[in-house]
Amino acid sequence: MQNRFMELVEQSSMKASPPKFEIGDTVDVHVRILEGEKERIQIFNGVVIARSGTKTREMFVVRRIVQGEGVERKFPLHSPRIADIIVKRSGKVRRAKLYYLRGLSGKAVRLKERFPGGKATAAEATAAKAERRAKRSARKADRLAARDAAKLVAATPATTE
Amino acid sequence: MRVGLLGRKVGMTQIYEENGTAIPITVVECGPCTVLQVRTAERDGYHAIQLGFADKKRKSATQAERGHAKKVNAEPKRYVREIRQETPVDVTEGQTLTVEMFADIKRVDVIGTSKGRGFSGVLKRHGFKGLRATHGVKRMHRHPGSSGPSADPAHTRKGIKKPGQFGNTRVTSRNLKIVRVDLTNNLLLVKGAVPGPNGGYVTIQQTNKV
């Protein structure tokens, strides 16, 4: 049951703009660590293999290989201890949970890189982006020109009369 | 004055402290409550304030309920309970009490009606372990086992845990910590669980446990 009051309470302890990342992304998780009096940021780098829960209870699992041994850490997404999550690389995956990576080792663990817009290489992705941008600005220019023309048309009858 | 209010359980969730500790909390919609009556030692033999929470339709209230509420110019209430007081209190009949009362209170007791589970066996009701799954146990896996000695005393002792009605009784959760008081939405956030289903009525009062 989701209720207005619940929403209010949960909103209060959720991050206003939670960091965006997907399953299969290689991320740097910045974790605040208290060492005595001093606060320090520790970075945990790895592949996001699972996300679970909703609202304040949302968690995600990051897996990395340390000295040939698989290490997984589960973080609460909205915890104030998580300072930042930076996406280093996006992986091409077809599942929501990448638990199958646990059974793999060596080269098999690698995930194919995924670029925005479903392009095959980074260069293609940037080219596609530039193209889209150019198209958009062209459309905008067209629109502006059309508007000016319309204005002109609207203004002309007044002058002819 | 022993601070107490009536409310409704909204549900459970978790929030984070600044240092990242997650606290399990129950959200309780708490008040505003109307003081329907003030009980005094002279008239009633004890001190208490009678509170009412959540309006009831007039047509579904009894004539007595309507009359009782009318004395303080209020609508009939769905949930009416008394908060017992040690000494006379400076509360007047008809006054409205809000969650603000809990602003400087640390811990509370929450009274509610637990979820009814019907006629339940000993495993669910008393946490018995049951009998083994194999090794010759025949259709007795969830049985209580023995209920006492045999020839002497030749009867079952009183108070033996048995199957029966489980839940749907008055339950008090004691000494719950108040995490937050939300004055604008009349919400009280207490740490831990509170008896009853979401939407169930509860009485919240300052704890007498030290």
mmCIF file of C-alpha atoms in Angstrom:
data_model
loop_
_atom_site.group_PDB
_atom_site.id
_atom_site.type_symbol
_atom_site.label_atom_id
_atom_site.label_comp_id
_atom_site.label_asym_id
_atom_site.label_seq_id
_atom_site.Cartn_x
_atom_site.Cartn_y
_atom_site.Cartn_z
ATOM 1 C CA MET A 1 0.000 0.000 0.000
ATOM 2 C CA GLN A 2 1.416 3.369 -0.934
ATOM 3 C CA ASN A 3 0.030 6.284 0.921
ATOM 4 C CA ARG A 4 0.452 10.057 0.784
ATOM 5 C CA PHE A 5 1.993 10.160 4.238
ATOM 6 C CA MET A 6 4.390 7.326 3.447
ATOM 7 C CA GLU A 7 5.458 9.161 0.328
ATOM 8 C CA LEU A 8 6.175 12.279 2.366
ATOM 9 C CA VAL A 9 8.257 10.449 4.926
ATOM 10 C CA GLU A 10 10.208 8.476 2.358
ATOM 11 C CA GLN A 11 10.843 11.555 0.255
ATOM 12 C CA SER A 12 12.517 13.162 3.237
ATOM 13 C CA SER A 13 15.317 10.615 3.379
ATOM 14 C CA MET A 14 15.758 10.032 -0.345
ATOM 15 C CA LYS A 15 18.308 11.814 -2.504
ATOM 16 C CA ALA A 16 16.727 14.583 -4.565
ATOM 17 C CA SER A 17 18.449 13.400 -7.730
ATOM 18 C CA PRO A 18 19.706 9.837 -7.297
ATOM 19 C CA PRO A 19 22.750 9.041 -9.439
ATOM 20 C CA LYS A 20 21.813 7.420 -12.745
ATOM 21 C CA PHE A 21 23.408 4.112 -13.652
ATOM 22 C CA GLU A 22 22.353 0.824 -15.211
ATOM 23 C CA ILE A 23 22.941 -2.860 -14.677
ATOM 24 C CA GLY A 24 26.254 -3.832 -16.258
ATOM 25 C CA ASP A 25 27.809 -0.404 -15.815
ATOM 26 C CA THR A 26 31.301 -0.188 -14.410
ATOM 27 C CA VAL A 27 31.066 2.399 -11.653
ATOM 28 C CA ASP A 28 33.151 4.168 -9.043
ATOM 29 C CA VAL A 29 31.211 4.242 -5.773
ATOM 30 C CA HIS A 30 32.415 7.024 -3.493
ATOM 31 C CA VAL A 31 31.858 5.914 0.087
ATOM 32 C CA ARG A 32 32.284 8.251 3.039
ATOM 33 C CA ILE A 33 34.370 6.596 5.723
ATOM 34 C CA LEU A 34 34.932 7.916 9.226
ATOM 35 C CA GLU A 35 38.462 7.370 10.457
ATOM 36 C CA GLY A 36 38.483 8.572 14.042
ATOM 37 C CA GLU A 37 37.469 12.196 13.641
ATOM 38 C CA LYS A 38 38.379 12.621 9.992
ATOM 39 C CA GLU A 39 36.066 11.808 7.123
ATOM 40 C CA ARG A 40 37.559 10.305 4.016
ATOM 41 C CA ILE A 41 36.171 9.136 0.691
ATOM 42 C CA GLN A 42 36.926 5.598 -0.350
ATOM 43 C CA ILE A 43 36.300 4.470 -3.893
ATOM 44 C CA PHE A 44 34.948 1.043 -4.711
ATOM 45 C CA ASN A 45 35.183 0.257 -8.411
ATOM 46 C CA GLY A 46 33.307 -2.576 -10.076
ATOM 47 C CA VAL A 47 30.397 -3.760 -12.188
ATOM 48 C CA VAL A 48 26.796 -3.215 -11.043
ATOM 49 C CA ILE A 49 25.297 -6.698 -11.067
ATOM 50 C CA ALA A 50 21.951 -6.136 -9.338
ATOM 51 C CA ARG A 51 19.538 -3.522 -8.078
ATOM 52 C CA SER A 52 16.749 -4.261 -5.642
ATOM 53 C CA GLY A 53 14.133 -2.554 -3.546
ATOM 54 C CA THR A 54 12.262 0.679 -4.034
ATOM 55 C CA LYS A 55 12.215 4.146 -2.499
ATOM 56 C CA THR A 56 14.415 4.498 0.594
ATOM 57 C CA ARG A 57 15.136 0.779 0.591
ATOM 58 C CA GLU A 58 16.767 0.640 -2.838
ATOM 59 C CA MET A 59 20.080 -1.267 -2.856
ATOM 60 C CA PHE A 60 22.631 -2.127 -5.535
ATOM 61 C CA VAL A 61 25.390 -4.713 -5.719
ATOM 62 C CA VAL A 62 28.838 -3.964 -7.135
ATOM 63 C CA ARG A 63 31.200 -6.784 -8.049
ATOM 64 C CA ARG A 64 34.913 -6.575 -8.703
ATOM 65 C CA ILE A 65 37.841 -8.962 -8.839
ATOM 66 C CA VAL A 66 40.540 -8.375 -6.222
ATOM 67 C CA GLN A 67 43.678 -10.523 -6.557
ATOM 68 C CA GLY A 68 41.788 -13.164 -8.484
ATOM 69 C CA GLU A 69 39.043 -13.298 -5.871
ATOM 70 C CA GLY A 70 35.525 -11.996 -6.546
ATOM 71 C CA VAL A 71 34.384 -9.307 -4.080
ATOM 72 C CA GLU A 72 30.830 -8.006 -3.898
ATOM 73 C CA ARG A 73 29.528 -5.064 -1.917
ATOM 74 C CA LYS A 74 25.901 -4.153 -1.489
ATOM 75 C CA PHE A 75 25.165 -0.455 -1.009
ATOM 76 C CA PRO A 76 21.994 1.379 -0.014
ATOM 77 C CA LEU A 77 21.406 3.860 -2.853
ATOM 78 C CA HIS A 78 19.963 6.645 -0.702
ATOM 79 C CA SER A 79 22.370 6.374 2.207
ATOM 80 C CA PRO A 80 24.163 9.625 3.034
ATOM 81 C CA ARG A 81 27.336 7.520 3.236
ATOM 82 C CA ILE A 82 27.268 7.104 -0.543
ATOM 83 C CA ALA A 83 28.793 10.385 -1.692
ATOM 84 C CA ASP A 84 28.684 9.759 -5.420
ATOM 85 C CA ILE A 85 28.397 7.102 -8.105
ATOM 86 C CA ILE A 86 30.321 7.724 -11.324
ATOM 87 C CA VAL A 87 29.713 5.622 -14.417
ATOM 88 C CA LYS A 88 33.051 4.745 -16.012
ATOM 89 C CA ARG A 89 31.826 2.443 -18.746
ATOM 90 C CA SER A 90 28.475 0.980 -19.757
ATOM 91 C CA GLY A 91 28.209 -2.747 -20.387
ATOM 92 C CA LYS A 92 25.928 -4.424 -22.900
ATOM 93 C CA VAL A 93 23.755 -6.825 -20.913
ATOM 94 C CA ARG A 94 20.470 -8.623 -21.424
ATOM 95 C CA ARG A 95 19.501 -9.386 -17.831
ATOM 96 C CA ALA A 96 18.510 -7.422 -14.744
ATOM 97 C CA LYS A 97 20.686 -9.572 -12.465
ATOM 98 C CA LEU A 98 24.179 -10.514 -13.586
ATOM 99 C CA TYR A 99 24.654 -13.319 -11.081
ATOM 100 C CA TYR A 100 26.091 -15.469 -13.878
ATOM 101 C CA LEU A 101 29.287 -13.410 -13.634
ATOM 102 C CA ARG A 102 30.007 -15.190 -10.349
ATOM 103 C CA GLY A 103 30.594 -18.417 -12.196
ATOM 104 C CA LEU A 104 32.944 -16.860 -14.742
ATOM 105 C CA SER A 105 36.608 -15.960 -14.458
ATOM 106 C CA GLY A 106 39.369 -14.309 -16.460
ATOM 107 C CA LYS A 107 38.501 -12.940 -19.882
ATOM 108 C CA ALA A 108 34.953 -14.326 -19.751
ATOM 109 C CA VAL A 109 33.988 -11.757 -17.095
ATOM 110 C CA ARG A 110 34.364 -8.869 -19.523
ATOM 111 C CA LEU A 111 31.170 -7.266 -20.768
ATOM 112 C CA LYS A 112 30.812 -5.816 -24.235
ATOM 113 C CA GLU A 113 30.721 -2.048 -24.080
ATOM 114 C CA ARG A 114 27.454 -0.303 -24.735
ATOM 115 C CA PHE A 115 27.379 3.169 -26.214
ATOM 116 C CA PRO A 116 24.463 5.574 -26.174
ATOM 117 C CA GLY A 117 22.019 5.188 -29.049
ATOM 118 C CA GLY A 118 22.877 1.516 -29.602
ATOM 119 C CA LYS A 119 26.016 2.317 -31.624
ATOM 120 C CA ALA A 120 28.902 -0.121 -31.913
ATOM 121 C CA THR A 121 31.870 2.121 -31.129
ATOM 122 C CA ALA A 122 32.549 5.255 -29.127
ATOM 123 C CA ALA A 123 33.390 7.195 -32.287
ATOM 124 C CA GLU A 124 30.096 6.216 -33.912
ATOM 125 C CA ALA A 125 28.193 7.219 -30.791
ATOM 126 C CA THR A 126 29.779 10.680 -30.689
ATOM 127 C CA ALA A 127 29.253 11.093 -34.441
ATOM 128 C CA ALA A 128 25.593 10.134 -34.065
ATOM 129 C CA LYS A 129 25.234 12.584 -31.222
ATOM 130 C CA ALA A 130 26.787 15.406 -33.250
ATOM 131 C CA GLU A 131 24.504 14.544 -36.169
ATOM 132 C CA ARG A 132 21.429 14.587 -33.941
ATOM 133 C CA ARG A 133 22.505 17.898 -32.518
ATOM 134 C CA ALA A 134 23.023 19.382 -35.998
ATOM 135 C CA LYS A 135 19.616 18.102 -37.118
ATOM 136 C CA ARG A 136 17.971 19.585 -34.068
ATOM 137 C CA SER A 137 19.563 23.007 -34.563
ATOM 138 C CA ALA A 138 18.609 22.888 -38.268
ATOM 139 C CA ARG A 139 15.008 22.115 -37.320
ATOM 140 C CA LYS A 140 15.048 24.949 -34.827
ATOM 141 C CA ALA A 141 16.399 27.359 -37.452
ATOM 142 C CA ASP A 142 13.654 26.225 -39.848
ATOM 143 C CA ARG A 143 11.025 26.779 -37.207
ATOM 144 C CA LEU A 144 12.306 30.258 -36.438
ATOM 145 C CA ALA A 145 12.402 31.125 -40.128
ATOM 146 C CA ALA A 146 8.836 29.856 -40.578
ATOM 147 C CA ARG A 147 7.700 31.950 -37.646
ATOM 148 C CA ASP A 148 9.342 35.054 -39.048
ATOM 149 C CA ALA A 149 7.724 34.410 -42.430
ATOM 150 C CA ALA A 150 4.323 34.006 -40.744
ATOM 151 C CA LYS A 151 4.834 37.281 -38.941
ATOM 152 C CA LEU A 152 5.691 38.910 -42.198
ATOM 153 C CA VAL A 153 2.532 37.512 -43.818
ATOM 154 C CA ALA A 154 0.462 38.754 -40.892
ATOM 155 C CA ALA A 155 1.998 42.183 -41.171
ATOM 156 C CA THR A 156 1.646 42.579 -44.983
ATOM 157 C CA PRO A 157 -2.187 42.875 -45.260
ATOM 158 C CA ALA A 158 -2.042 45.816 -42.900
ATOM 159 C CA THR A 159 0.406 47.601 -45.137
ATOM 160 C CA THR A 160 -1.514 46.874 -48.349
ATOM 161 C CA GLU A 161 -4.805 48.229 -47.034
ATOM 162 C CA MET B 1 0.512 15.446 32.635
ATOM 163 C CA ARG B 2 0.872 12.127 30.937
ATOM 164 C CA VAL B 3 0.870 12.956 27.260
ATOM 165 C CA GLY B 4 -1.241 10.741 25.065
ATOM 166 C CA LEU B 5 -3.037 10.855 21.733
ATOM 167 C CA LEU B 6 -4.983 8.627 19.399
ATOM 168 C CA GLY B 7 -3.974 7.866 15.866
ATOM 169 C CA ARG B 8 -3.828 5.538 12.935
ATOM 170 C CA LYS B 9 -0.946 3.353 11.840
ATOM 171 C CA VAL B 10 0.137 4.350 8.333
ATOM 172 C CA GLY B 11 2.913 1.833 7.685
ATOM 173 C CA MET B 12 6.564 0.979 8.092
ATOM 174 C CA THR B 13 9.614 2.148 6.164
ATOM 175 C CA GLN B 14 13.178 3.180 6.857
ATOM 176 C CA ILE B 15 14.951 6.509 6.999
ATOM 177 C CA TYR B 16 18.615 7.389 7.248
ATOM 178 C CA GLU B 17 20.398 9.247 9.994
ATOM 179 C CA GLU B 18 23.062 11.735 8.965
ATOM 180 C CA ASN B 19 25.826 9.226 9.633
ATOM 181 C CA GLY B 20 24.167 6.719 7.311
ATOM 182 C CA THR B 21 22.504 4.479 9.887
ATOM 183 C CA ALA B 22 19.175 3.199 8.624
ATOM 184 C CA ILE B 23 16.397 3.307 11.230
ATOM 185 C CA PRO B 24 13.282 1.140 10.868
ATOM 186 C CA ILE B 25 10.309 3.362 11.579
ATOM 187 C CA THR B 26 6.545 3.199 11.797
ATOM 188 C CA VAL B 27 4.609 6.197 10.547
ATOM 189 C CA VAL B 28 1.621 7.015 12.746
ATOM 190 C CA GLU B 29 -0.953 9.608 11.797
ATOM 191 C CA CYS B 30 -1.395 11.110 15.234
ATOM 192 C CA GLY B 31 -4.299 13.386 16.071
ATOM 193 C CA PRO B 32 -5.710 15.977 16.064
ATOM 194 C CA CYS B 33 -7.905 14.603 18.849
ATOM 195 C CA THR B 34 -10.873 16.218 20.540
ATOM 196 C CA VAL B 35 -11.151 16.045 24.310
ATOM 197 C CA LEU B 36 -14.618 14.567 24.728
ATOM 198 C CA GLN B 37 -14.587 14.420 28.493
ATOM 199 C CA VAL B 38 -12.331 15.073 31.460
ATOM 200 C CA ARG B 39 -12.604 12.513 34.209
ATOM 201 C CA THR B 40 -12.011 13.813 37.708
ATOM 202 C CA ALA B 41 -11.442 12.090 41.030
ATOM 203 C CA GLU B 42 -14.453 13.819 42.622
ATOM 204 C CA ARG B 43 -16.942 12.665 40.022
ATOM 205 C CA ASP B 44 -15.438 9.499 38.536
ATOM 206 C CA GLY B 45 -12.954 8.352 41.152
ATOM 207 C CA TYR B 46 -9.928 8.785 38.870
ATOM 208 C CA HIS B 47 -8.239 11.331 36.637
ATOM 209 C CA ALA B 48 -8.211 10.861 32.878
ATOM 210 C CA ILE B 49 -8.870 12.622 29.604
ATOM 211 C CA GLN B 50 -11.206 11.020 27.099
ATOM 212 C CA LEU B 51 -10.096 11.585 23.522
ATOM 213 C CA GLY B 52 -11.848 11.044 20.211
ATOM 214 C CA PHE B 53 -10.139 10.555 16.835
ATOM 215 C CA ALA B 54 -11.489 10.440 13.272
ATOM 216 C CA ASP B 55 -15.029 11.601 12.579
ATOM 217 C CA LYS B 56 -17.825 9.126 12.156
ATOM 218 C CA LYS B 57 -20.870 9.705 9.976
ATOM 219 C CA ARG B 58 -23.713 11.000 12.100
ATOM 220 C CA LYS B 59 -26.136 8.474 10.634
ATOM 221 C CA SER B 60 -23.895 5.557 11.601
ATOM 222 C CA ALA B 61 -23.342 6.832 15.149
ATOM 223 C CA THR B 62 -25.739 5.845 17.883
ATOM 224 C CA GLN B 63 -27.916 8.432 19.569
ATOM 225 C CA ALA B 64 -25.738 8.114 22.676
ATOM 226 C CA GLU B 65 -22.544 8.762 20.707
ATOM 227 C CA ARG B 66 -24.085 11.766 19.014
ATOM 228 C CA GLY B 67 -25.259 13.183 22.322
ATOM 229 C CA HIS B 68 -21.876 12.635 23.954
ATOM 230 C CA ALA B 69 -20.055 14.429 21.144
ATOM 231 C CA LYS B 70 -22.618 17.227 21.025
ATOM 232 C CA LYS B 71 -21.814 18.191 24.619
ATOM 233 C CA VAL B 72 -18.459 19.514 23.372
ATOM 234 C CA ASN B 73 -19.751 20.603 19.923
ATOM 235 C CA ALA B 74 -17.896 17.851 18.097
ATOM 236 C CA GLU B 75 -18.771 15.210 15.519
ATOM 237 C CA PRO B 76 -19.165 11.618 16.744
ATOM 238 C CA LYS B 77 -15.783 9.877 16.746
ATOM 239 C CA ARG B 78 -14.783 6.483 15.433
ATOM 240 C CA TYR B 79 -12.086 5.841 17.999
ATOM 241 C CA VAL B 80 -12.592 6.939 21.608
ATOM 242 C CA ARG B 81 -10.127 6.119 24.387
ATOM 243 C CA GLU B 82 -9.084 7.466 27.760
ATOM 244 C CA ILE B 83 -5.592 8.488 28.804
ATOM 245 C CA ARG B 84 -5.207 7.864 32.512
ATOM 246 C CA GLN B 85 -3.659 10.702 34.550
ATOM 247 C CA GLU B 86 -2.049 10.678 37.986
ATOM 248 C CA THR B 87 -3.068 14.227 38.833
ATOM 249 C CA PRO B 88 -5.696 16.723 37.639
ATOM 250 C CA VAL B 89 -4.819 18.196 34.253
ATOM 251 C CA ASP B 90 -5.363 21.643 32.751
ATOM 252 C CA VAL B 91 -7.262 20.380 29.721
ATOM 253 C CA THR B 92 -10.771 21.569 28.980
ATOM 254 C CA GLU B 93 -13.541 19.583 27.349
ATOM 255 C CA GLY B 94 -13.842 20.330 23.649
ATOM 256 C CA GLN B 95 -10.188 21.283 23.312
ATOM 257 C CA THR B 96 -8.236 19.923 20.322
ATOM 258 C CA LEU B 97 -4.909 18.254 21.023
ATOM 259 C CA THR B 98 -2.291 17.873 18.317
ATOM 260 C CA VAL B 99 0.921 15.945 17.825
ATOM 261 C CA GLU B 100 2.793 19.020 19.079
ATOM 262 C CA MET B 101 2.414 17.520 22.562
ATOM 263 C CA PHE B 102 5.071 14.949 21.705
ATOM 264 C CA ALA B 103 7.660 17.570 20.731
ATOM 265 C CA ASP B 104 9.800 17.104 23.836
ATOM 266 C CA ILE B 105 8.979 13.503 24.640
ATOM 267 C CA LYS B 106 11.597 10.833 24.014
ATOM 268 C CA ARG B 107 9.797 7.525 24.324
ATOM 269 C CA VAL B 108 6.221 6.268 24.012
ATOM 270 C CA ASP B 109 4.062 3.204 24.462
ATOM 271 C CA VAL B 110 1.819 2.319 21.546
ATOM 272 C CA ILE B 111 -1.347 0.314 22.153
ATOM 273 C CA GLY B 112 -3.212 -1.357 19.321
ATOM 274 C CA THR B 113 -5.148 -4.438 18.309
ATOM 275 C CA SER B 114 -2.840 -7.067 16.850
ATOM 276 C CA LYS B 115 -3.528 -8.710 13.496
ATOM 277 C CA GLY B 116 -5.957 -11.606 13.936
ATOM 278 C CA ARG B 117 -4.613 -14.964 12.818
ATOM 279 C CA GLY B 118 -7.639 -17.035 13.759
ATOM 280 C CA PHE B 119 -7.416 -20.420 15.436
ATOM 281 C CA SER B 120 -3.717 -21.220 15.169
ATOM 282 C CA GLY B 121 -1.557 -24.181 16.033
ATOM 283 C CA VAL B 122 1.289 -24.170 18.530
ATOM 284 C CA LEU B 123 4.030 -23.603 15.936
ATOM 285 C CA LYS B 124 2.578 -20.295 14.804
ATOM 286 C CA ARG B 125 1.074 -19.275 18.132
ATOM 287 C CA HIS B 126 3.819 -20.195 20.588
ATOM 288 C CA GLY B 127 6.838 -20.813 18.388
ATOM 289 C CA PHE B 128 7.044 -24.566 19.116
ATOM 290 C CA LYS B 129 9.504 -26.493 16.986
ATOM 291 C CA GLY B 130 7.136 -29.304 16.025
ATOM 292 C CA LEU B 131 8.087 -32.929 15.525
ATOM 293 C CA ARG B 132 10.617 -34.335 13.071
ATOM 294 C CA ALA B 133 9.913 -34.643 9.376
ATOM 295 C CA THR B 134 11.240 -38.210 9.159
ATOM 296 C CA HIS B 135 12.504 -41.012 11.443
ATOM 297 C CA GLY B 136 9.109 -42.608 11.895
ATOM 298 C CA VAL B 137 7.026 -39.525 12.692
ATOM 299 C CA LYS B 138 3.566 -40.247 11.390
ATOM 300 C CA ARG B 139 1.241 -37.331 10.560
ATOM 301 C CA MET B 140 2.283 -35.512 13.744
ATOM 302 C CA HIS B 141 4.765 -33.019 12.273
ATOM 303 C CA ARG B 142 3.112 -29.862 13.611
ATOM 304 C CA HIS B 143 1.809 -31.377 16.855
ATOM 305 C CA PRO B 144 2.671 -29.925 20.268
ATOM 306 C CA GLY B 145 3.986 -33.271 21.602
ATOM 307 C CA SER B 146 3.412 -34.065 25.267
ATOM 308 C CA SER B 147 1.277 -31.760 27.387
ATOM 309 C CA GLY B 148 2.631 -32.926 30.751
ATOM 310 C CA PRO B 149 3.291 -35.888 33.083
ATOM 311 C CA SER B 150 1.119 -39.005 33.087
ATOM 312 C CA ALA B 151 -0.300 -40.838 36.146
ATOM 313 C CA ASP B 152 0.767 -38.147 38.584
ATOM 314 C CA PRO B 153 -0.945 -35.578 38.495
ATOM 315 C CA ALA B 154 -3.253 -37.476 36.092
ATOM 316 C CA HIS B 155 -4.528 -34.246 34.533
ATOM 317 C CA THR B 156 -3.116 -31.509 32.333
ATOM 318 C CA ARG B 157 -1.645 -28.660 34.329
ATOM 319 C CA LYS B 158 -3.227 -25.239 33.938
ATOM 320 C CA GLY B 159 -1.622 -22.708 31.639
ATOM 321 C CA ILE B 160 -0.152 -25.227 29.192
ATOM 322 C CA LYS B 161 0.406 -23.654 25.763
ATOM 323 C CA LYS B 162 -2.156 -25.041 23.340
ATOM 324 C CA PRO B 163 -3.636 -24.150 19.950
ATOM 325 C CA GLY B 164 -6.310 -21.460 19.962
ATOM 326 C CA GLN B 165 -7.254 -17.952 18.892
ATOM 327 C CA PHE B 166 -4.114 -15.998 18.025
ATOM 328 C CA GLY B 167 -4.004 -12.248 17.576
ATOM 329 C CA ASN B 168 -6.854 -9.730 17.472
ATOM 330 C CA THR B 169 -6.104 -8.790 21.071
ATOM 331 C CA ARG B 170 -4.935 -5.603 22.716
ATOM 332 C CA VAL B 171 -1.145 -5.390 22.512
ATOM 333 C CA THR B 172 1.182 -2.720 23.890
ATOM 334 C CA SER B 173 4.568 -1.995 22.330
ATOM 335 C CA ARG B 174 6.556 -0.426 25.125
ATOM 336 C CA ASN B 175 9.281 2.179 25.194
ATOM 337 C CA LEU B 176 9.450 3.043 21.490
ATOM 338 C CA LYS B 177 11.751 5.907 20.602
ATOM 339 C CA ILE B 178 10.261 8.944 18.857
ATOM 340 C CA VAL B 179 12.334 9.636 15.758
ATOM 341 C CA ARG B 180 10.514 12.649 14.369
ATOM 342 C CA VAL B 181 7.408 14.757 14.942
ATOM 343 C CA ASP B 182 5.870 16.260 11.802
ATOM 344 C CA LEU B 183 3.590 19.088 12.879
ATOM 345 C CA THR B 184 2.314 20.077 9.436
ATOM 346 C CA ASN B 185 1.057 16.596 8.558
ATOM 347 C CA ASN B 186 0.276 15.399 12.092
ATOM 348 C CA LEU B 187 2.723 12.535 11.787
ATOM 349 C CA LEU B 188 4.690 10.767 14.463
ATOM 350 C CA LEU B 189 7.617 8.575 13.481
ATOM 351 C CA VAL B 190 8.505 5.925 16.046
ATOM 352 C CA LYS B 191 11.349 3.474 15.866
ATOM 353 C CA GLY B 192 10.316 -0.151 15.470
ATOM 354 C CA ALA B 193 7.022 -1.933 14.967
ATOM 355 C CA VAL B 194 3.565 -1.079 16.240
ATOM 356 C CA PRO B 195 0.746 -3.616 16.759
ATOM 357 C CA GLY B 196 -1.991 -4.020 14.171
ATOM 358 C CA PRO B 197 -2.447 -3.688 10.426
ATOM 359 C CA ASN B 198 -1.781 -0.530 8.407
ATOM 360 C CA GLY B 199 -4.788 1.719 8.899
ATOM 361 C CA GLY B 200 -5.484 0.281 12.352
ATOM 362 C CA TYR B 201 -6.250 2.629 15.239
ATOM 363 C CA VAL B 202 -3.648 3.014 17.964
ATOM 364 C CA THR B 203 -3.254 4.858 21.253
ATOM 365 C CA ILE B 204 0.095 6.544 21.751
ATOM 366 C CA GLN B 205 1.131 7.663 25.205
ATOM 367 C CA GLN B 206 4.212 8.769 27.017
ATOM 368 C CA THR B 207 5.875 5.700 28.462
ATOM 369 C CA ASN B 208 5.910 5.030 32.189
ATOM 370 C CA LYS B 209 8.895 2.759 31.812
ATOM 371 C CA VAL B 210 12.170 4.164 33.086
#
